[in-house]
Every structure is written in structure tokens, then in C-alpha cells.
Coordinates of C-alpha atoms in Angstrom, one line a residue:
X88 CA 0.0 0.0 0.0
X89 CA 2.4 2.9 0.8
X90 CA 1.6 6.3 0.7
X91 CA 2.6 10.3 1.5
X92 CA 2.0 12.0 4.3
X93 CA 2.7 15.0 6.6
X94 CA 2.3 13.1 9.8
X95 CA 2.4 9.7 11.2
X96 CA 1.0 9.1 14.8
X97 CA 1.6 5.4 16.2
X98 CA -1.4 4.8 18.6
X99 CA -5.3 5.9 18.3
X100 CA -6.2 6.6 21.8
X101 CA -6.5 9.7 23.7
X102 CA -2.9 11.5 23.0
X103 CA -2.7 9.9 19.6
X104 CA -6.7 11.2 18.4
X105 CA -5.9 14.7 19.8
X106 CA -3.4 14.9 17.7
X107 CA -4.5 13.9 14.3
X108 CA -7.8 16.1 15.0
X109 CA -5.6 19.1 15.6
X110 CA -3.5 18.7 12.4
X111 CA -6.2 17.6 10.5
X112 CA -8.4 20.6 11.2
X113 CA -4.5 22.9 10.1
X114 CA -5.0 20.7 6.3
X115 CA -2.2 18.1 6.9
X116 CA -2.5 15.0 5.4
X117 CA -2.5 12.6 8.9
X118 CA -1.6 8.6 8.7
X119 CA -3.5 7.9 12.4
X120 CA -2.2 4.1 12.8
X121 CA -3.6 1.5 15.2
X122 CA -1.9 -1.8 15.9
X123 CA -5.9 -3.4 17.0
X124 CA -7.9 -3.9 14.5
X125 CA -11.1 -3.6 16.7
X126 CA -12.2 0.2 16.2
X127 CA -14.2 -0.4 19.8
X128 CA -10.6 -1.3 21.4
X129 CA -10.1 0.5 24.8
X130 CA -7.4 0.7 27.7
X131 CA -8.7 -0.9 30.1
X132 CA -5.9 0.0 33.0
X133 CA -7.3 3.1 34.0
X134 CA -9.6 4.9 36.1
X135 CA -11.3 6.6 33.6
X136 CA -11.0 10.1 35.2
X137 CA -10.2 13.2 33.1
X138 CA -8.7 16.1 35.5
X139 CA -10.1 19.6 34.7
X140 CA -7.1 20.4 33.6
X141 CA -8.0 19.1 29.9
X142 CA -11.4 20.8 29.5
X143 CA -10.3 23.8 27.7
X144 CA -8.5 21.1 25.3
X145 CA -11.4 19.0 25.0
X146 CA -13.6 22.5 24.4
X147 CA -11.3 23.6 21.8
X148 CA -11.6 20.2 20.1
X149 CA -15.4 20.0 20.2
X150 CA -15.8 16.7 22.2
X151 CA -17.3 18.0 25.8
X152 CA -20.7 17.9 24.7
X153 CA -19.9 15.0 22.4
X154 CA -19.0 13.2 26.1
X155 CA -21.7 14.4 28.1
X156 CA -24.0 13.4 25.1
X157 CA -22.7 10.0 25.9
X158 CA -23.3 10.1 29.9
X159 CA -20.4 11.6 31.5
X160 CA -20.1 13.1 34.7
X161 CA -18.8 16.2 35.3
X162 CA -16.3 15.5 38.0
X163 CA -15.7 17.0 41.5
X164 CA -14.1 15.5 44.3
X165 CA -13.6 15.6 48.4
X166 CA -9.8 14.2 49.7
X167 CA -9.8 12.3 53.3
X168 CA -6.5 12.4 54.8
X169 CA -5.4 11.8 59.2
X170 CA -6.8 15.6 58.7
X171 CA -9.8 14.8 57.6
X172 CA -12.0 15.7 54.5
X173 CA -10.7 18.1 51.9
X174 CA -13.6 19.3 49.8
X175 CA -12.7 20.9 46.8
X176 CA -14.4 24.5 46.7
X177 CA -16.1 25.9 44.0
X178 CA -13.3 26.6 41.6
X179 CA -11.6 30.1 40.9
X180 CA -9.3 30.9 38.0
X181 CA -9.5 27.1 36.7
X182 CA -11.9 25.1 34.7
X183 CA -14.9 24.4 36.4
X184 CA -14.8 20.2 36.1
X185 CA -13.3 17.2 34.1
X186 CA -15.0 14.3 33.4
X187 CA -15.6 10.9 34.6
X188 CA -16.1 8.4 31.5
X189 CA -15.5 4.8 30.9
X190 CA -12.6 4.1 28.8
X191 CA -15.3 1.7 26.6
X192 CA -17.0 4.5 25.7
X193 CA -14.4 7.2 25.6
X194 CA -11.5 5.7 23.1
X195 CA -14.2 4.7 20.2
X196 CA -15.5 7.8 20.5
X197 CA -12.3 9.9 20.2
X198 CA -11.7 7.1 17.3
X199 CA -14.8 7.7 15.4
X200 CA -14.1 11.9 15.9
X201 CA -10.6 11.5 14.7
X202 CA -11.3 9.2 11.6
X203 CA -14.0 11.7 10.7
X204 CA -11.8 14.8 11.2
X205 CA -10.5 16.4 7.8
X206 CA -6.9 14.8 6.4
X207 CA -6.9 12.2 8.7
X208 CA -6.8 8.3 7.7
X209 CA -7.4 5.6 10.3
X210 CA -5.4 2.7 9.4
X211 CA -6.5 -0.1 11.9
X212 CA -4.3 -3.2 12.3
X213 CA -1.2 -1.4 11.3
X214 CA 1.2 -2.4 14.0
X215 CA 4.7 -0.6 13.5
X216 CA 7.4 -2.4 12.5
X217 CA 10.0 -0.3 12.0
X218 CA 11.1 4.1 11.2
X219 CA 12.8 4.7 8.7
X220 CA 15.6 7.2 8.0
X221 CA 16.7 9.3 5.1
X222 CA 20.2 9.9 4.1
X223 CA 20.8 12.5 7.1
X224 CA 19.9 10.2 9.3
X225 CA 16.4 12.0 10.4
X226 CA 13.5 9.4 10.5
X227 CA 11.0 10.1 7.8
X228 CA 8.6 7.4 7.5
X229 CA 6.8 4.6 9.7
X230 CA 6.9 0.4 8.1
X231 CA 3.6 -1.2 9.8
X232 CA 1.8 -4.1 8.9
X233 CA -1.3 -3.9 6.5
X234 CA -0.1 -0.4 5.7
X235 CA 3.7 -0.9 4.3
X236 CA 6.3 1.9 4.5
X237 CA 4.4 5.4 4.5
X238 CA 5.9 8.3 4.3
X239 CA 6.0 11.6 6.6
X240 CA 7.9 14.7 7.7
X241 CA 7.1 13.9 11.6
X242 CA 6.3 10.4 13.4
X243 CA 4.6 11.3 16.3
X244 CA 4.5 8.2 19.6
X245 CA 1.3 8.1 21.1
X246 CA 1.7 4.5 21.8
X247 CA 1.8 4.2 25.4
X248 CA 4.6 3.4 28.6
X249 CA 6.1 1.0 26.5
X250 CA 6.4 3.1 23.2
X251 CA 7.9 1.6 20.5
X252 CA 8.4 5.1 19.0
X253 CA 10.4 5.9 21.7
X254 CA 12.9 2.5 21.5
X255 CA 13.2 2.7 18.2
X256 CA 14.3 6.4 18.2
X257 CA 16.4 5.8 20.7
X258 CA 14.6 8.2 23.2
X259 CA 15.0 5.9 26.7
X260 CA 12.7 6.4 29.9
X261 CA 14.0 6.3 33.3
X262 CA 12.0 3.9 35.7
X263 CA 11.3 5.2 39.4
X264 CA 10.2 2.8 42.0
X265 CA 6.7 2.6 42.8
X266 CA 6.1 1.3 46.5
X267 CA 2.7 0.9 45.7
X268 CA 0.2 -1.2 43.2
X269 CA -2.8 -1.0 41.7
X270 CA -6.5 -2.5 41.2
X271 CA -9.3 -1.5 39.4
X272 CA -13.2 -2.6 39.0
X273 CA -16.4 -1.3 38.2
X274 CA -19.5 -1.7 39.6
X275 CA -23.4 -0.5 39.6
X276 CA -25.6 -0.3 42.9
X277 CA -23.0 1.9 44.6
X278 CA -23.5 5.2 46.2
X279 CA -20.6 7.8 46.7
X280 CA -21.3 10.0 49.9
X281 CA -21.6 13.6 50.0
X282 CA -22.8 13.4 46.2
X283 CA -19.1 14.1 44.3
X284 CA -18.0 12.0 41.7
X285 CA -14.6 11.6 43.2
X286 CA -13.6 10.8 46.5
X287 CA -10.0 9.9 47.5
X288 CA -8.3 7.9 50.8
X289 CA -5.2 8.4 52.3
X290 CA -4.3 6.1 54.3
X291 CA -0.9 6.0 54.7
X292 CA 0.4 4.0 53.1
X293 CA -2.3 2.9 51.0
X294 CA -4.9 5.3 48.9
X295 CA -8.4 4.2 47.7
X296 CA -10.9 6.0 45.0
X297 CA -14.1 5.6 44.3
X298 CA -15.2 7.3 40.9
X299 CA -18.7 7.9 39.4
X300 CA -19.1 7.1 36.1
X301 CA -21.5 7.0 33.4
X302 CA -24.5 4.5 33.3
X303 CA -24.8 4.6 36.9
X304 CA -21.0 2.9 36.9
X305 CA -18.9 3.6 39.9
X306 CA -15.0 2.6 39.6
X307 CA -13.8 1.7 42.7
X308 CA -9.8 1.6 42.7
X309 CA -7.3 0.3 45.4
X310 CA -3.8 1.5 45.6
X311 CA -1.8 -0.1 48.5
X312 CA 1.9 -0.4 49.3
X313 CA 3.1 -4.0 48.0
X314 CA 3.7 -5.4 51.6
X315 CA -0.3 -6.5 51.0
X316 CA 0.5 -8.0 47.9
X317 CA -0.2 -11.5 49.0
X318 CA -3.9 -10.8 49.9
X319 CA -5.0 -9.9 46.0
X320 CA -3.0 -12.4 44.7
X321 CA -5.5 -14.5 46.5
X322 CA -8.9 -13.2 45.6
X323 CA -8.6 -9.4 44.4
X324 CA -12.1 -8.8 44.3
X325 CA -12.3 -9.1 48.3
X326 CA -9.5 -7.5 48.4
X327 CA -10.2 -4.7 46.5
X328 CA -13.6 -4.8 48.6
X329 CA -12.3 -4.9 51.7
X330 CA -9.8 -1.4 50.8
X331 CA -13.2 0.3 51.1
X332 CA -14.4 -1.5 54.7
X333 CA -14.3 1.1 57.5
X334 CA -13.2 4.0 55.4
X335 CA -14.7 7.3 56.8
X336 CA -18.0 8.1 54.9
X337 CA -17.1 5.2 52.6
X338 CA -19.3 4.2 49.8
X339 CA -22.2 2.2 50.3
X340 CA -21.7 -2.0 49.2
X341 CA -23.9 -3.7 50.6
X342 CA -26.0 -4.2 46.9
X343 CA -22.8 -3.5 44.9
X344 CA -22.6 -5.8 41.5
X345 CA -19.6 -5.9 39.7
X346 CA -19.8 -5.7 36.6
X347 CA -16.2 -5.5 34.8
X348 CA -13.1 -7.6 35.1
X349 CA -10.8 -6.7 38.2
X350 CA -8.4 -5.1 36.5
X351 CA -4.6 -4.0 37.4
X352 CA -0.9 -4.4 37.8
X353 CA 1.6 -5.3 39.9
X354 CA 4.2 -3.1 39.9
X355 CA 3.8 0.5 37.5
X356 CA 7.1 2.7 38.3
X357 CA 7.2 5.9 37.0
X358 CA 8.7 6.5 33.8
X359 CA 10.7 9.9 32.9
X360 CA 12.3 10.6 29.5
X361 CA 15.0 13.1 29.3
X362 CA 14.3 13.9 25.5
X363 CA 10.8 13.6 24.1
X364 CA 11.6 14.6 20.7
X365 CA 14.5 13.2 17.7
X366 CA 14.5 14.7 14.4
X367 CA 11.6 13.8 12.9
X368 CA 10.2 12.4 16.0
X369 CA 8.1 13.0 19.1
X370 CA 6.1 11.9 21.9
X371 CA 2.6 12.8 23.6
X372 CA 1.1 11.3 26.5
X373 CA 1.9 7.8 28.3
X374 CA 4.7 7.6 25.6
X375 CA 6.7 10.7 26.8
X376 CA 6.0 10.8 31.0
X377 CA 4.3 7.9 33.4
X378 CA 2.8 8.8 36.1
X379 CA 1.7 7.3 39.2
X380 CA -1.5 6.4 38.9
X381 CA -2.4 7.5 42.1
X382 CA -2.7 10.8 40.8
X383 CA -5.4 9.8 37.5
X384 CA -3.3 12.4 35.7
X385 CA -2.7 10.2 32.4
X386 CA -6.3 10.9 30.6
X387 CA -6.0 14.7 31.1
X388 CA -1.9 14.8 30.1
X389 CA -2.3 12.9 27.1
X390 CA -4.7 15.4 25.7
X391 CA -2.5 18.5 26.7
X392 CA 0.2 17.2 25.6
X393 CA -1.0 16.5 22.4
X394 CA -2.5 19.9 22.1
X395 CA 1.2 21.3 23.0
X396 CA 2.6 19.3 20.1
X397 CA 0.0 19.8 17.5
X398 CA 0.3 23.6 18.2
X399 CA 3.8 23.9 18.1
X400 CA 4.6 21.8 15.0
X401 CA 1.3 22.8 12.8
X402 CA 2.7 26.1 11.3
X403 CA 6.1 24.8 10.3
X404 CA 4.7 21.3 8.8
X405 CA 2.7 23.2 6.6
X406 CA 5.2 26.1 5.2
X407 CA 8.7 25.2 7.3
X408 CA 11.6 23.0 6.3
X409 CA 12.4 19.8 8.4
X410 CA 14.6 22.0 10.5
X411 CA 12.1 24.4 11.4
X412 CA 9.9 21.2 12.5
X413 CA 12.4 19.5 14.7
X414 CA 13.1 23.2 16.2
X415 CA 9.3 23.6 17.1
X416 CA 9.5 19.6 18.5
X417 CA 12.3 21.0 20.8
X418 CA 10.5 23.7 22.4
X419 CA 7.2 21.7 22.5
X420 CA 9.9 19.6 24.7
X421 CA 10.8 22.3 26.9
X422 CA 6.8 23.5 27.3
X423 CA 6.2 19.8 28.1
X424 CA 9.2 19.8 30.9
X425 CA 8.3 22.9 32.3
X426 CA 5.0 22.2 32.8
X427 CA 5.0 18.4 33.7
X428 CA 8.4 17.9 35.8
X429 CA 7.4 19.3 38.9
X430 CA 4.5 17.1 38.8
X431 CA 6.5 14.2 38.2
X432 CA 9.3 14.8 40.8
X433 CA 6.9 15.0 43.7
X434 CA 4.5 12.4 42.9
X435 CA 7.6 10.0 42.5
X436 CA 8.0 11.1 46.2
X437 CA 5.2 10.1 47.3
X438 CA 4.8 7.0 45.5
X439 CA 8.4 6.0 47.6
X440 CA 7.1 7.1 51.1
X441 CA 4.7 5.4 52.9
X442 CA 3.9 8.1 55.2
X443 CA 3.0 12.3 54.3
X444 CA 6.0 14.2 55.0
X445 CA 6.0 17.3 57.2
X446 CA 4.9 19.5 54.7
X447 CA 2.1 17.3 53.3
X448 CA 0.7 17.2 56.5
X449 CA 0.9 21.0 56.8
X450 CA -0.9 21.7 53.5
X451 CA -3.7 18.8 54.1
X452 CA -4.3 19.9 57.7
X453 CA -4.5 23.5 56.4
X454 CA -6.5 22.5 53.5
X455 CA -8.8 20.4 55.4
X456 CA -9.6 23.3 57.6
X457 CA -9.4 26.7 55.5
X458 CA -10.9 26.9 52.3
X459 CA -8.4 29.4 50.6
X460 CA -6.2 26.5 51.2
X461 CA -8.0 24.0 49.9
X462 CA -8.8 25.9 46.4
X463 CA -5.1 25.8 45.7
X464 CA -5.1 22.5 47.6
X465 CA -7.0 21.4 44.4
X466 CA -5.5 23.9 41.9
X467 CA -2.4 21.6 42.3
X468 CA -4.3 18.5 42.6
X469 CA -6.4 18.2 39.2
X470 CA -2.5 19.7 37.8
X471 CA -4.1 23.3 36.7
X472 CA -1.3 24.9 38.7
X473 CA 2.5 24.6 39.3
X474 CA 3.0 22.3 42.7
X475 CA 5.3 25.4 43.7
X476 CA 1.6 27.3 44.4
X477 CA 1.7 24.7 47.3
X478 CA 5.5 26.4 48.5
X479 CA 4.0 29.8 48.4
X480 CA 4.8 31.8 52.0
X481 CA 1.1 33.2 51.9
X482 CA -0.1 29.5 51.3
X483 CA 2.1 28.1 54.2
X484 CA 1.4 30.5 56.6
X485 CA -2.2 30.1 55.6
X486 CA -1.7 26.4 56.1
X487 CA -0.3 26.7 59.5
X488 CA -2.6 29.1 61.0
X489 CA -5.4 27.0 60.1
X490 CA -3.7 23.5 61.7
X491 CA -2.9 25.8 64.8
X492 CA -6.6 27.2 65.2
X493 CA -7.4 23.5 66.2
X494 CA -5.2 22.4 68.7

């Protein structure tokens, strides 16, 4: 088969659809490949939360009615800690919500939007084989099956933690221990309290989420540290189950059906990249940072940075020479560090400590207790602000006032 275009993006799911709608829309020709051939495929490790950090993308690309039309729930959330309950205010100077959606629903319909969007070919069952390179050296086309060698200016990795695109580019990721794991499951006939969509545990060292979903679906997600290994490898339904026994104001199971596989992993370390981008190559999402998936940043990241990329390499793909495209893939790489490190650093913290440290217990008590706290409490937390909002003097002496107005 063969063929010519601008781009080439390895993986259809959140990242890789965000992309090939924003090029297509700028009149590049876009090769969207997809190693399943099953249009309805979804990821099913996730918990199928979008942080409100993504809704202006998901505005700009048309697709927050489109999800709502399809039963998703605009998401808020409360956070328990030793402190007590967190409960996220009504938001100021950040989108209003994200969404909750199952992955079932949410990847065929980004698939469906992205095959439809102008310039954009969905080529299902084309699992990469190999980039290719011209005489400089510079990758400038994707081999795959069912699809042959196609041509392009720019390969773009949306293709997950273990990214292909990434090996074969010779960009490596950096593991970071995670001390803890993760399970997931849905199931109908359970009711959240205090009506939010989201509510989070820490419980030092373990964390559990409940999340309401669409069709009455609530995802209830354990994250413990490893020592309880051993009790899900035994049964991790009752295990995941039992995560949620005792829990203040914890969900109601008594009727609770499940109604997907219990889904999860063992061990998922954190995975940092120091380069994101080789001529004629770069990577969105899951394929350029990991992150605990404590934090359920991974749906909302992959469509930023996907947006970041799209808008920094459009312009030059359509009137700029190769060199001008790698240049704009090099400061999409620096937007993407700035923005995304800090994140990274401290939840790779966390995820090796199985206790808060001085300062998280400052900023939850004072969260948990003044609500000018807790707004930028959850600024940080659904990743619309910098973490260094939380090192603020104002916010810490806010913080600490508030923790000493209850002893």
C-alpha cells in the first residue's frame, strides 16, 4: 500500500486522536495508525477520570458535549486524609470540572471523531514495524503491517509506557520505584457519599478512589503499598472490597454488583524521558512521561500534551523545512518539561514514602480546615497549577494558621 503524508502518529487513543484532530483541522495529510484492529478497542488500565485540567483542550476540540451526550459526569471531588476531609471549593481561575467516562466509551468515540476529522486516515491493524531514516539520518517514514512503509515529515509516539516510537528512536525512559500497586473494577448499585463523583483515601500508606461514572458505573480503585501483595493475589475482588471496609464516609456495598473484570498491575514505576523529541520524531502522553497512577493524571496529560505538540509543529509542517519542524519539536519539549516535571518529581516522592512528610501534613491539615487553602489545595491536585503554588509563604502561613486554630 504505501503512501505520503505530513504526519504519522503510532497509537489511536487519547494522545494519539488529539493529535490527528488538531493537524487535520490545520489541512495536513495525517496517517493515524492503530496496531488493534477492533475500532471499539479500549485501555482498560485506567480509572477513567479526566482532570479539569483538559477541559479547555477537550472544548477547543469539540468533544465536551460529544461526552456528556454520551453520559459523562462532570467531576468533583472531596480528599480524606489523618486531617480529615478536603472538599474541593467551587473553583476560581480554573476550569470548572473534568470528566468521569469509561474508557469503553471514551476511546471509540475519540476514534470515530478523529477518523471523521478532515486529512486524517485511520489505518487499523497497522502495528509498526520499523522508522525509517533518510540519508541524514532523520526518521522520515513509519513500516507497519497492513499499511507498508508510509511516508512523513514527523512520526509522532502516542503509543503508550512501552512506546515503541520511543525504542526505536532511541529516546530511553528512566524507571522510578513505585512502592505501591494498583486495582481496578467497576461496579453498579454503589452510592458515593456527600454526592461528588470523586472521592479519594489516604491512608498512609495505602490510597483508595471511588469514581462515578457513566451509566450509573462507579470505579472503585485500590492502591496499597506492596507489603499487601499476598492478599489480591489470593482473591482481588475481596480485596479490593475490603480497601473500602471502614473507610470514613465510605461508599455504600452492601448491593454493589460488579460488573467488569478486576483489573490492574503489579508493579507500575514511574517512567521519565529526558528527550521527548529526535529529528523527525516526538512523543505525547503515556509515551513521553508515566505517572503514578495514584494521581489519574494520564487521561487529562495525554490530551495536553498532544494539544502542546499539535500547536507547536502545525505552522512549520505546513510552510517550514524539516529544520524548522524539529526546532518547534524542541520547544514543544521544553513547554512539556516545564510544565510536567514538577508534577513528576513530587509524585515520584510520594509514591516511595509510605507516610506524608512534614509538609504534606501541613498543607492537608490546612487544606482540610481553610478553604483558601483547599482551592489551591485542588488547583495543584487536578494539575491546573504549578506544585510550587503549594510552596508559596502566603499559602504556608495560611496552612499553618489553620492547623494551629485547632489544637
Amino acid at each position: 500500500m504505501g503512501g505520503e503524508y505530513d504526519v504519522a502518529i503510532v497509537g489511536s487513543s487519547l494522545a494519539g486522536c488529539t493529535a490527528a484532530i488538531l493537524l487535520g483541522r490545520r489541512g495536513l495529510r495525517v496517517a493515524l495508525l492503530e496496531a488493534n484492529r477492533n475500532p471499539a478497542a479500549y485501555k482498560r488500565m485506567c480509572t477513567h477520570y479526566i482532570q479539569s485540567c483538559a477541559l479547555p483542550t477537550l472544548q477547543r476540540l469539540g468533544l465536551d458535549s460529544e461526552l456528556e451526550a454520551a453520559g459523562a459526569i462532570r467531576n468533583h471531588g472531596n480528599a480524606w486524609s489523618r486531617f480529615g476531609w478536603v472538599e474541593e471549593p467551587e473553583p476560581t481561575n480554573r476550569p470548572s470540572h473534568g470528566y468521569n467516562l469509561r474508557r469503553e466509551i471514551l476511546d471509540p468515540l475519540m476514534r470515530r471523531t478523529a477518523a471523521k476529522a478532515p486529512g486524517v486516515d485511520l489505518m487499523l491493524g497497522a502495528k509498526l514495524r520499523e522508522l525509517t531514516r533518510g540519508p541524514d539520518g532523520r526518521v522520515d517514514g513509519v513500516v507497519a503491517d497492513r499499511v507498508g512503509r508510509l511516508s512523513c515529515r514527523l512520526v509522532v509516539g502516542a503509543d503508550g509506557r512501552f512506546s515503541k516510537v520511543a525504542r526505536l528512536a532511541g529516546l530511553p525512559g528512566r524507571e522510578s520505584r513505585n512502592d505501591r500497586f494498583a486495582y481496578f473494577a467497576s461496579f453498579v448499585n454503589v452510592t458515593i457519599p456527600h454526592g461528588q463523583s470523586v472521592q479519594l483515601w489516604l491512608l498512609e500508606p495505602d490510597a483508595a478512589y471511588a469514581f462515578g461514572n457513566d451509566a450509573g458505573v462507579t470505579v472503585l480503585t485500590a492502591v496499597p503499598d506492596k507489603s499487601r501483595l499476598p492478599e489480591f493475589d489470593d482473591d482481588k475482588e475481596a480485596a479490593l472490597v475490603r480497601m473500602f471496609e471502614g473507610l470514613p464516609d465510605a461508599p455504600d456495598l452492601t448491593d454493589a454488583e460488579r460488573v467488569s473484570d478486576v483489573v490492574g498491575t503489579r508493579d507500575y514505576p514511574s517512567v521519565t524521558r529526558l528527550r521527548i523529541a529526535a529529528p523527525g520524531v516526538a512523543l505525547v502522553g503515556d509515551a513521553a512521561l508515566v505517572l503514578d497512577p495514584v494521581w489519574g493524571a494520564g487521561c487529562g496529560w495525554a490530551l495536553q500534551t498532544a494539544e502542546w505538540l499539535s500547536d507547536s509543529v502545525a505552522k512549520p509542517l505546513v510552510t517550514g523545512t524539516d529544520r524548522e519542524i524539529d526546532r518547534a519539536a524542541r520547544r514543544y519539549q521544553r513547554h512539556h518539561r516545564m510544565r510536567l516535571w514538577p508534577h513528576q518529581f513530587f509524585a515520584i516522592e510520594f509514591s516511595q514514602r509510605p507516610r506524608l512528610n512534614p509538609l504534606q501534613r501541613l498543607l492537608f491539615a490546612g487544606a482540610a480546615r481553610d478553604p483558601w487553602v483547599a482551592d489551591r489545595f485542588f488547583a495543584y491536585g487536578t494539575r491546573n497549577r504549578s506544585p510550587f503554588v503549594m510552596l508559596s509563604p502566603r499559602m504556608l502561613a495560611r496552612a499553618a494558621r489553620a492547623r494551629r486554630a485547632v489544637r
